[in-house]
């Protein structure tokens, strides 16, 4: 009997994949794996229901804690951001793929499928993981190059209700870290996104009073909110809610996909915006100038690996080793002010601060200002050498 494991979201594309894997590829048994990385409960329930109706066997794996610990904490430490995108979808895909691959291994199944198209990044992220197994990889959406209309008709024929209507044709991908909205009229980069695309953030309003939240960090990881210790999952969920009230964390951008296509993307990510800004601010208090300068390059390389889904490349762990080492002194807290769609830091403290108030203060006598004179004499020295020549 030929069997296949499908990475399943419960959405239209992956649901259509189930009958397609039987009818077009001749599989007798389709096993679906739905990985919970914090998408809405209603999506999970719909997925479970549809899988029950369509698949031969179905697994739901709650990977939320693992997602936070093994993906989002490293992302925060590395200030993960690709062209200004907080990498929400990108960081979750390898975890989802590896859960599907694990089920295939446990069950001795040699075929792995995903529902990604041939236009986006997700096919690459899934397959970087899938192809490292000895399984055959099947991508029905990409192979069959199906038109949306055909897909909708096919879904209806197979009893899959189609929620996507003509006036709300958004393709949404959601996990704890971000909500991404694509498609329909948004594909025109000149078209201003309507308020209805936003699900996590309220319209920023200047008459709403600002709010301050204080984030505590240990070794670069957020551990508390307003002095109350909190697990990462709860902390992120809480900040998404509070930040969302202030309209914090909306991104509307044109993004360079791995294949080279430029895509118009809309995202919401209140907690990510707050945590990344707070983390960067704290780094500036505790890391040396040389560390900060070098780490920007490491962060950029790290983010690119994650965007491309290359987290099994040894460079990814090399970069994480550097990042982890750099975070040992990233302890302390940052006060963040949330106001009218913005999150900015308004105070920071750390037991490991390199900041020396006794030396930098206008009122200080600790350093003799005169000592700087010798330094100043040589500052810009080469420009003076050049000037002397051209006189
Ligand atoms: N452009 C982003 C990425 O490549 C997000 C894609 C999300 N997909 C979606 N259906 N909204 O990571």
CSV table of C-alpha atoms and ligand atoms in Angstrom, one decimal:
chain,number,residue,atom,x,y,z
A,1,UNK,CA,0.0,0.0,0.0
A,2,UNK,CA,1.3,3.4,-0.9
A,3,UNK,CA,1.1,6.0,1.9
A,4,UNK,CA,1.9,9.7,2.1
A,5,UNK,CA,2.3,12.2,5.0
A,6,UNK,CA,0.9,15.6,4.2
A,7,UNK,CA,1.9,18.8,6.2
A,8,UNK,CA,-1.7,20.0,6.7
A,9,UNK,CA,-3.0,23.4,7.7
A,10,UNK,CA,-6.7,22.9,7.3
A,11,UNK,CA,-6.9,25.7,4.7
A,12,UNK,CA,-8.1,25.3,1.1
A,13,UNK,CA,-4.8,24.4,-0.6
A,14,UNK,CA,-3.8,21.6,1.8
A,15,UNK,CA,-7.4,20.3,2.0
A,16,UNK,CA,-7.6,20.0,-1.8
A,17,UNK,CA,-4.2,18.2,-1.7
A,18,UNK,CA,-5.9,15.2,0.2
A,19,UNK,CA,-8.1,14.0,-2.7
A,20,UNK,CA,-5.5,15.0,-5.2
A,21,UNK,CA,-2.9,12.8,-3.6
A,22,UNK,CA,-5.3,9.9,-4.1
A,23,UNK,CA,-6.7,10.7,-7.5
A,24,UNK,CA,-3.6,12.2,-9.2
A,25,UNK,CA,-0.8,10.4,-7.5
A,26,UNK,CA,-2.5,7.1,-6.7
A,27,UNK,CA,-1.8,7.0,-2.9
A,28,UNK,CA,-4.1,4.7,-1.0
A,29,UNK,CA,-3.6,6.3,2.4
A,30,UNK,CA,-3.1,10.0,3.2
A,31,UNK,CA,-1.9,10.9,6.7
A,32,UNK,CA,-2.3,14.5,7.7
A,33,UNK,CA,-0.2,16.3,10.2
A,34,UNK,CA,-1.4,19.7,11.6
A,35,UNK,CA,1.2,21.5,13.7
A,36,UNK,CA,-0.1,24.0,16.2
A,37,UNK,CA,2.3,27.0,16.3
A,38,UNK,CA,-0.3,29.4,17.7
A,39,UNK,CA,-2.7,29.8,14.8
A,40,UNK,CA,-6.3,30.7,15.8
A,41,UNK,CA,-8.1,27.9,17.7
A,42,UNK,CA,-10.9,28.0,15.0
A,43,UNK,CA,-8.3,27.2,12.3
A,44,UNK,CA,-7.1,24.2,14.3
A,45,UNK,CA,-10.7,23.0,14.9
A,46,UNK,CA,-11.6,23.4,11.3
A,47,UNK,CA,-8.5,21.5,10.3
A,48,UNK,CA,-9.2,18.7,12.6
A,49,UNK,CA,-12.8,18.5,11.3
A,50,UNK,CA,-11.8,18.5,7.7
A,51,UNK,CA,-9.0,16.0,8.2
A,52,UNK,CA,-11.5,13.7,9.9
A,53,UNK,CA,-13.7,14.0,6.9
A,54,UNK,CA,-11.0,13.8,4.2
A,55,UNK,CA,-7.9,12.0,5.5
A,56,UNK,CA,-7.2,8.4,6.5
A,57,UNK,CA,-5.3,9.3,9.6
A,58,UNK,CA,-4.7,12.6,11.3
A,59,UNK,CA,-2.3,14.0,13.9
A,60,UNK,CA,-2.4,17.4,15.6
A,61,UNK,CA,0.8,18.3,17.3
A,62,UNK,CA,0.9,21.2,19.8
A,63,UNK,CA,4.3,22.6,19.2
A,64,UNK,CA,3.7,26.1,20.7
A,65,UNK,CA,6.1,25.8,23.6
A,66,UNK,CA,8.8,24.3,21.4
A,67,UNK,CA,8.2,27.0,18.8
A,68,UNK,CA,8.8,29.7,21.4
A,69,UNK,CA,11.8,28.0,23.0
A,70,UNK,CA,13.6,26.7,19.9
A,71,UNK,CA,12.6,29.2,17.3
A,72,UNK,CA,11.4,32.5,18.8
A,73,UNK,CA,13.9,32.9,21.6
A,74,UNK,CA,16.8,32.5,19.2
A,75,UNK,CA,15.1,35.0,16.9
A,76,UNK,CA,14.8,37.6,19.6
A,77,UNK,CA,18.5,37.1,20.6
A,78,UNK,CA,19.5,37.6,16.9
A,79,UNK,CA,17.1,40.5,16.4
A,80,UNK,CA,15.6,38.5,13.5
A,81,UNK,CA,14.4,40.7,10.7
A,82,UNK,CA,14.6,40.3,6.9
A,83,UNK,CA,14.2,43.6,5.1
A,84,UNK,CA,12.1,44.7,8.0
A,85,UNK,CA,9.9,41.6,8.2
A,86,UNK,CA,9.9,39.8,11.6
A,87,UNK,CA,10.2,36.4,9.9
A,88,UNK,CA,7.0,35.0,11.4
A,89,UNK,CA,6.0,32.5,8.7
A,90,UNK,CA,9.6,31.7,7.8
A,91,UNK,CA,10.7,30.7,11.3
A,92,UNK,CA,7.8,28.3,11.7
A,93,UNK,CA,8.0,26.3,8.5
A,94,UNK,CA,11.1,24.2,9.3
A,95,UNK,CA,9.5,23.1,12.6
A,96,UNK,CA,6.2,22.2,10.9
A,97,UNK,CA,8.1,20.3,8.2
A,98,UNK,CA,10.2,18.4,10.7
A,99,UNK,CA,7.1,17.3,12.7
A,100,UNK,CA,5.6,15.9,9.5
A,101,UNK,CA,8.9,14.2,8.7
A,102,UNK,CA,9.0,12.7,12.2
A,103,UNK,CA,5.5,11.2,11.8
A,104,UNK,CA,6.6,9.7,8.4
A,105,UNK,CA,9.6,8.2,10.1
A,106,UNK,CA,7.7,6.7,13.0
A,107,UNK,CA,5.2,5.1,10.6
A,108,UNK,CA,7.8,4.0,8.1
A,109,UNK,CA,6.1,6.2,5.3
A,110,UNK,CA,8.4,7.2,2.5
A,111,UNK,CA,6.4,10.0,0.9
A,112,UNK,CA,6.1,13.6,2.2
A,113,UNK,CA,3.8,16.2,0.7
A,114,UNK,CA,3.2,19.9,1.2
A,115,UNK,CA,0.6,22.3,-0.2
A,116,UNK,CA,2.9,25.2,-1.2
A,117,UNK,CA,2.8,26.8,-4.6
A,118,UNK,CA,5.8,27.2,-6.9
A,119,UNK,CA,5.9,31.0,-6.4
A,120,UNK,CA,6.7,31.5,-2.8
A,121,UNK,CA,9.4,30.8,-0.2
A,122,UNK,CA,7.5,28.1,1.7
A,123,UNK,CA,8.2,25.4,-0.8
A,124,UNK,CA,11.9,25.9,-0.3
A,125,UNK,CA,11.6,25.9,3.5
A,126,UNK,CA,9.6,22.7,3.6
A,127,UNK,CA,11.8,20.9,1.1
A,128,UNK,CA,15.1,21.9,2.8
A,129,UNK,CA,13.8,19.7,5.6
A,130,UNK,CA,11.9,17.1,3.6
A,131,UNK,CA,14.8,16.4,1.2
A,132,UNK,CA,17.2,15.7,4.1
A,133,UNK,CA,15.1,12.5,4.7
A,134,UNK,CA,15.1,9.6,2.3
A,135,UNK,CA,11.5,10.3,1.4
A,136,UNK,CA,10.1,11.3,-2.0
A,137,UNK,CA,8.7,14.9,-1.9
A,138,UNK,CA,5.4,15.7,-3.5
A,139,UNK,CA,4.1,19.2,-4.1
A,140,UNK,CA,0.7,18.9,-5.8
A,141,UNK,CA,0.0,22.6,-5.9
A,142,UNK,CA,3.2,23.3,-7.7
A,143,UNK,CA,3.2,20.1,-9.9
A,144,UNK,CA,-0.3,20.6,-11.2
A,145,UNK,CA,-0.2,24.4,-11.5
A,146,UNK,CA,-3.9,24.7,-10.7
A,147,UNK,CA,-5.9,27.8,-11.2
A,148,UNK,CA,-7.8,29.1,-8.2
A,149,UNK,CA,-11.1,28.7,-9.9
A,150,UNK,CA,-10.4,25.1,-10.7
A,151,UNK,CA,-9.3,24.5,-7.1
A,152,UNK,CA,-12.5,26.0,-5.7
A,153,UNK,CA,-14.7,23.8,-8.0
A,154,UNK,CA,-12.7,20.7,-7.2
A,155,UNK,CA,-13.0,21.5,-3.4
A,156,UNK,CA,-16.8,21.8,-3.7
A,157,UNK,CA,-17.0,18.5,-5.6
A,158,UNK,CA,-15.2,16.9,-2.7
A,159,UNK,CA,-17.4,18.4,0.0
A,160,UNK,CA,-14.8,20.9,1.2
A,161,UNK,CA,-16.6,24.2,2.0
A,162,UNK,CA,-14.7,27.1,0.6
A,163,UNK,CA,-14.7,30.1,2.9
A,164,UNK,CA,-12.7,32.4,0.5
A,165,UNK,CA,-15.2,34.8,-1.0
A,166,UNK,CA,-14.6,37.1,-3.9
A,167,UNK,CA,-14.5,40.3,-1.8
A,168,UNK,CA,-12.3,38.9,0.9
A,169,UNK,CA,-9.8,36.8,-0.9
A,170,UNK,CA,-6.9,37.2,1.5
A,171,UNK,CA,-4.4,34.4,2.1
A,172,UNK,CA,-3.6,34.5,5.8
A,173,UNK,CA,-0.8,32.8,7.6
A,174,UNK,CA,-0.8,33.1,11.4
A,175,UNK,CA,1.3,31.9,14.3
A,176,UNK,CA,2.2,33.3,17.7
A,177,UNK,CA,4.8,35.7,16.2
A,178,UNK,CA,3.0,37.2,13.3
A,179,UNK,CA,-0.1,37.3,11.1
A,180,UNK,CA,0.6,37.7,7.4
A,181,UNK,CA,-2.0,38.8,4.9
A,182,UNK,CA,-1.5,38.4,1.1
A,183,UNK,CA,-3.4,38.2,-2.1
A,184,UNK,CA,-6.4,39.8,-3.7
A,185,UNK,CA,-6.2,43.6,-4.2
A,186,UNK,CA,-3.2,43.7,-1.9
A,187,UNK,CA,-1.2,42.3,-4.8
A,188,UNK,CA,-1.2,45.8,-6.3
A,189,UNK,CA,1.5,47.5,-4.2
A,190,UNK,CA,-0.1,50.9,-4.8
A,191,UNK,CA,-3.4,49.8,-3.2
A,192,UNK,CA,-3.8,51.0,0.4
A,193,UNK,CA,-4.7,48.0,2.7
A,194,UNK,CA,-8.3,48.3,4.0
A,195,UNK,CA,-8.7,48.2,7.8
A,196,UNK,CA,-10.5,44.9,7.5
A,197,UNK,CA,-7.3,43.0,6.7
A,198,UNK,CA,-6.1,43.5,10.3
A,199,UNK,CA,-7.1,41.0,12.9
A,200,UNK,CA,-4.6,41.6,15.8
A,201,UNK,CA,-4.2,45.4,15.7
A,202,UNK,CA,-6.7,48.2,16.2
A,203,UNK,CA,-6.4,51.4,14.1
A,204,UNK,CA,-3.8,53.6,15.8
A,205,UNK,CA,-5.6,56.5,17.5
A,206,UNK,CA,-3.8,59.5,18.9
A,207,UNK,CA,-6.5,60.1,21.5
A,208,UNK,CA,-5.8,56.8,23.2
A,209,UNK,CA,-3.6,57.3,26.3
A,210,UNK,CA,-0.1,55.9,26.0
A,211,UNK,CA,0.8,52.8,28.1
A,212,UNK,CA,4.2,51.7,29.4
A,213,UNK,CA,5.2,48.0,29.7
A,214,UNK,CA,8.4,46.8,31.2
A,215,UNK,CA,10.1,43.8,29.7
A,216,UNK,CA,12.7,41.9,31.7
A,217,UNK,CA,15.4,39.9,29.9
A,218,UNK,CA,17.8,37.2,31.0
A,219,UNK,CA,20.6,36.3,28.6
A,220,UNK,CA,18.7,37.9,25.8
A,221,UNK,CA,15.5,36.1,26.5
A,222,UNK,CA,12.3,37.9,27.7
A,223,UNK,CA,11.3,36.5,31.1
A,224,UNK,CA,9.0,39.0,32.7
A,225,UNK,CA,6.3,41.6,32.0
A,226,UNK,CA,6.0,44.5,34.5
A,227,UNK,CA,8.0,42.6,37.0
A,228,UNK,CA,5.9,39.5,36.8
A,229,UNK,CA,7.8,36.4,35.7
A,230,UNK,CA,6.1,34.8,32.7
A,231,UNK,CA,6.7,31.9,30.3
A,232,UNK,CA,7.5,33.0,26.7
A,233,UNK,CA,4.3,31.8,25.2
A,234,UNK,CA,2.1,33.8,27.7
A,235,UNK,CA,4.4,36.8,27.5
A,236,UNK,CA,4.1,36.9,23.7
A,237,UNK,CA,0.4,36.4,23.7
A,238,UNK,CA,-0.1,39.1,26.3
A,239,UNK,CA,2.1,41.6,24.4
A,240,UNK,CA,0.2,40.8,21.2
A,241,UNK,CA,-3.0,41.7,23.0
A,242,UNK,CA,-1.7,44.9,24.7
A,243,UNK,CA,0.3,46.1,21.7
A,244,UNK,CA,-2.6,45.3,19.4
A,245,UNK,CA,-4.8,47.7,21.4
A,246,UNK,CA,-2.4,50.5,20.5
A,247,UNK,CA,-2.1,49.5,16.9
A,248,UNK,CA,1.5,48.5,17.3
A,249,UNK,CA,3.3,46.3,14.8
A,250,UNK,CA,1.8,46.8,11.3
A,251,UNK,CA,4.1,46.4,8.4
A,252,UNK,CA,3.3,47.1,4.8
A,253,UNK,CA,6.2,46.3,2.5
A,254,UNK,CA,7.6,45.1,-0.7
A,255,UNK,CA,9.7,42.0,0.0
A,256,UNK,CA,12.4,40.2,-2.1
A,257,UNK,CA,11.5,36.5,-2.1
A,258,UNK,CA,14.2,33.9,-2.4
A,259,UNK,CA,13.4,33.2,-6.0
A,260,UNK,CA,13.8,36.9,-6.8
A,261,UNK,CA,10.2,37.8,-7.2
A,262,UNK,CA,9.2,41.0,-5.4
A,263,UNK,CA,6.0,40.6,-3.3
A,264,UNK,CA,3.8,43.0,-1.6
A,265,UNK,CA,3.3,41.8,2.0
A,266,UNK,CA,1.3,42.9,5.0
A,267,UNK,CA,2.0,41.8,8.5
A,268,UNK,CA,0.8,42.3,12.0
A,269,UNK,CA,3.2,41.5,14.9
A,270,UNK,CA,2.7,43.7,18.1
A,271,UNK,CA,4.7,41.5,20.5
A,272,UNK,CA,7.5,41.0,18.0
A,273,UNK,CA,7.8,44.8,17.5
A,274,UNK,CA,7.9,45.5,21.2
A,275,UNK,CA,10.3,42.6,22.1
A,276,UNK,CA,12.7,43.3,19.3
A,277,UNK,CA,12.9,47.0,20.0
A,278,UNK,CA,13.3,46.4,23.7
A,279,UNK,CA,16.0,43.7,23.1
A,280,UNK,CA,18.0,45.9,20.8
A,281,UNK,CA,17.8,48.8,23.2
A,282,UNK,CA,19.1,46.6,26.1
A,283,UNK,CA,22.0,45.3,23.9
A,284,UNK,CA,23.0,48.9,23.4
A,285,UNK,CA,23.3,49.3,27.1
A,286,UNK,CA,25.4,46.2,27.8
A,287,UNK,CA,27.4,45.2,24.7
A,288,UNK,CA,30.6,46.9,23.6
A,289,UNK,CA,30.7,49.0,20.5
A,290,UNK,CA,32.8,46.4,18.7
A,291,UNK,CA,30.3,43.7,19.7
A,292,UNK,CA,27.3,45.7,18.5
A,293,UNK,CA,28.9,46.5,15.2
A,294,UNK,CA,29.9,42.9,14.5
A,295,UNK,CA,26.6,41.5,15.7
A,296,UNK,CA,24.6,43.5,13.2
A,297,UNK,CA,26.3,41.5,10.5
A,298,UNK,CA,25.7,38.2,12.3
A,299,UNK,CA,22.0,39.1,12.9
A,300,UNK,CA,21.6,39.9,9.2
A,301,UNK,CA,23.2,36.6,8.2
A,302,UNK,CA,21.1,34.7,10.7
A,303,UNK,CA,17.9,36.4,9.4
A,304,UNK,CA,18.7,35.5,5.8
A,305,UNK,CA,19.3,31.8,6.7
A,306,UNK,CA,15.9,31.8,8.5
A,307,UNK,CA,14.2,33.5,5.6
A,308,UNK,CA,15.6,30.9,3.2
A,309,UNK,CA,14.6,28.1,5.5
A,310,UNK,CA,18.2,26.9,5.8
A,311,UNK,CA,18.2,26.2,9.5
A,312,UNK,CA,19.9,22.8,9.0
A,313,UNK,CA,22.9,24.4,7.3
A,314,UNK,CA,25.8,24.3,9.8
A,315,UNK,CA,26.2,28.0,9.4
A,316,UNK,CA,22.9,28.5,11.3
A,317,UNK,CA,24.2,26.7,14.4
A,318,UNK,CA,27.6,28.5,14.0
A,319,UNK,CA,25.7,31.9,14.1
A,320,UNK,CA,23.6,30.8,17.0
A,321,UNK,CA,26.7,29.9,18.9
A,322,UNK,CA,28.0,33.4,18.5
A,323,UNK,CA,24.7,34.9,19.3
A,324,UNK,CA,24.3,32.8,22.5
A,325,UNK,CA,27.8,33.8,23.7
A,326,UNK,CA,27.0,37.5,23.0
A,327,UNK,CA,23.8,37.3,25.1
A,328,UNK,CA,25.3,36.2,28.4
A,329,UNK,CA,25.3,39.8,29.6
A,330,UNK,CA,22.0,40.8,28.0
A,331,UNK,CA,20.2,41.0,31.4
A,332,UNK,CA,18.0,43.8,32.7
A,333,UNK,CA,14.8,45.5,31.7
A,334,UNK,CA,13.4,48.0,29.3
A,335,UNK,CA,10.4,50.3,29.6
A,336,UNK,CA,8.5,50.5,26.4
A,337,UNK,CA,5.9,53.2,25.7
A,338,UNK,CA,3.1,52.1,23.4
A,339,UNK,CA,1.3,54.9,21.7
A,340,UNK,CA,-0.6,55.4,18.5
A,341,UNK,CA,0.9,52.5,16.5
A,342,UNK,CA,4.4,53.0,18.0
A,343,UNK,CA,6.5,51.2,20.5
A,344,UNK,CA,9.5,53.1,21.7
A,345,UNK,CA,11.9,52.6,24.6
A,346,UNK,CA,11.8,55.2,27.3
A,347,UNK,CA,14.1,53.7,30.0
A,348,UNK,CA,16.5,50.8,30.5
A,349,UNK,CA,18.5,49.3,33.3
A,350,UNK,CA,20.9,46.3,33.7
A,351,UNK,CA,23.3,44.9,36.3
A,352,UNK,CA,25.6,44.4,33.3
A,353,UNK,CA,25.4,47.8,31.9
A,354,UNK,CA,28.6,49.2,30.4
A,355,UNK,CA,27.1,52.6,31.0
A,356,UNK,CA,29.2,54.7,33.5
A,357,UNK,CA,27.2,57.6,34.7
A,358,UNK,CA,30.0,58.7,36.9
A,359,UNK,CA,32.2,59.2,33.8
A,360,UNK,CA,29.8,60.4,31.2
A,361,UNK,CA,27.9,63.0,33.3
A,362,UNK,CA,28.3,66.7,32.7
A,363,UNK,CA,28.8,67.0,36.4
A,364,UNK,CA,31.5,64.4,36.7
A,365,UNK,CA,35.0,64.9,38.0
A,366,UNK,CA,36.0,61.1,37.7
A,367,UNK,CA,37.8,61.5,34.4
A,368,UNK,CA,40.1,64.4,33.7
A,369,UNK,CA,38.8,66.1,30.5
A,370,UNK,CA,42.4,67.1,29.8
A,371,UNK,CA,43.4,63.5,29.2
A,372,UNK,CA,41.3,63.5,26.0
A,373,UNK,CA,43.4,66.2,24.5
A,374,UNK,CA,46.1,63.8,23.2
A,375,UNK,CA,43.4,61.5,21.7
A,376,UNK,CA,41.8,64.5,20.0
A,377,UNK,CA,45.1,65.6,18.5
A,378,UNK,CA,45.3,62.3,16.5
A,379,UNK,CA,41.6,62.1,15.6
A,380,UNK,CA,41.2,62.7,11.9
A,381,UNK,CA,45.0,62.6,11.5
A,382,UNK,CA,45.1,61.2,8.0
A,383,UNK,CA,42.8,63.9,6.6
A,384,UNK,CA,45.3,66.4,7.9
A,385,UNK,CA,48.2,64.6,6.3
A,386,UNK,CA,46.4,64.8,3.0
A,387,UNK,CA,45.5,68.5,3.4
A,388,UNK,CA,49.2,69.2,4.1
A,389,UNK,CA,50.1,67.6,0.7
A,390,UNK,CA,47.5,69.5,-1.3
A,391,UNK,CA,48.5,72.9,0.1
B,1,LIG,N1,6.3,36.5,2.7
B,1,LIG,C1,6.3,35.8,3.9
B,1,LIG,C2,7.4,34.7,3.9
B,1,LIG,O1,7.8,34.4,2.9
B,1,LIG,C3,5.0,35.3,4.4
B,1,LIG,C4,4.2,34.4,3.5
B,1,LIG,C5,2.9,34.1,4.2
B,1,LIG,N2,1.9,33.4,3.5
B,1,LIG,C6,0.6,33.7,3.4
B,1,LIG,N3,-0.2,32.9,2.9
B,1,LIG,N4,0.2,34.9,3.8
B,1,LIG,O2,7.7,34.3,5.0
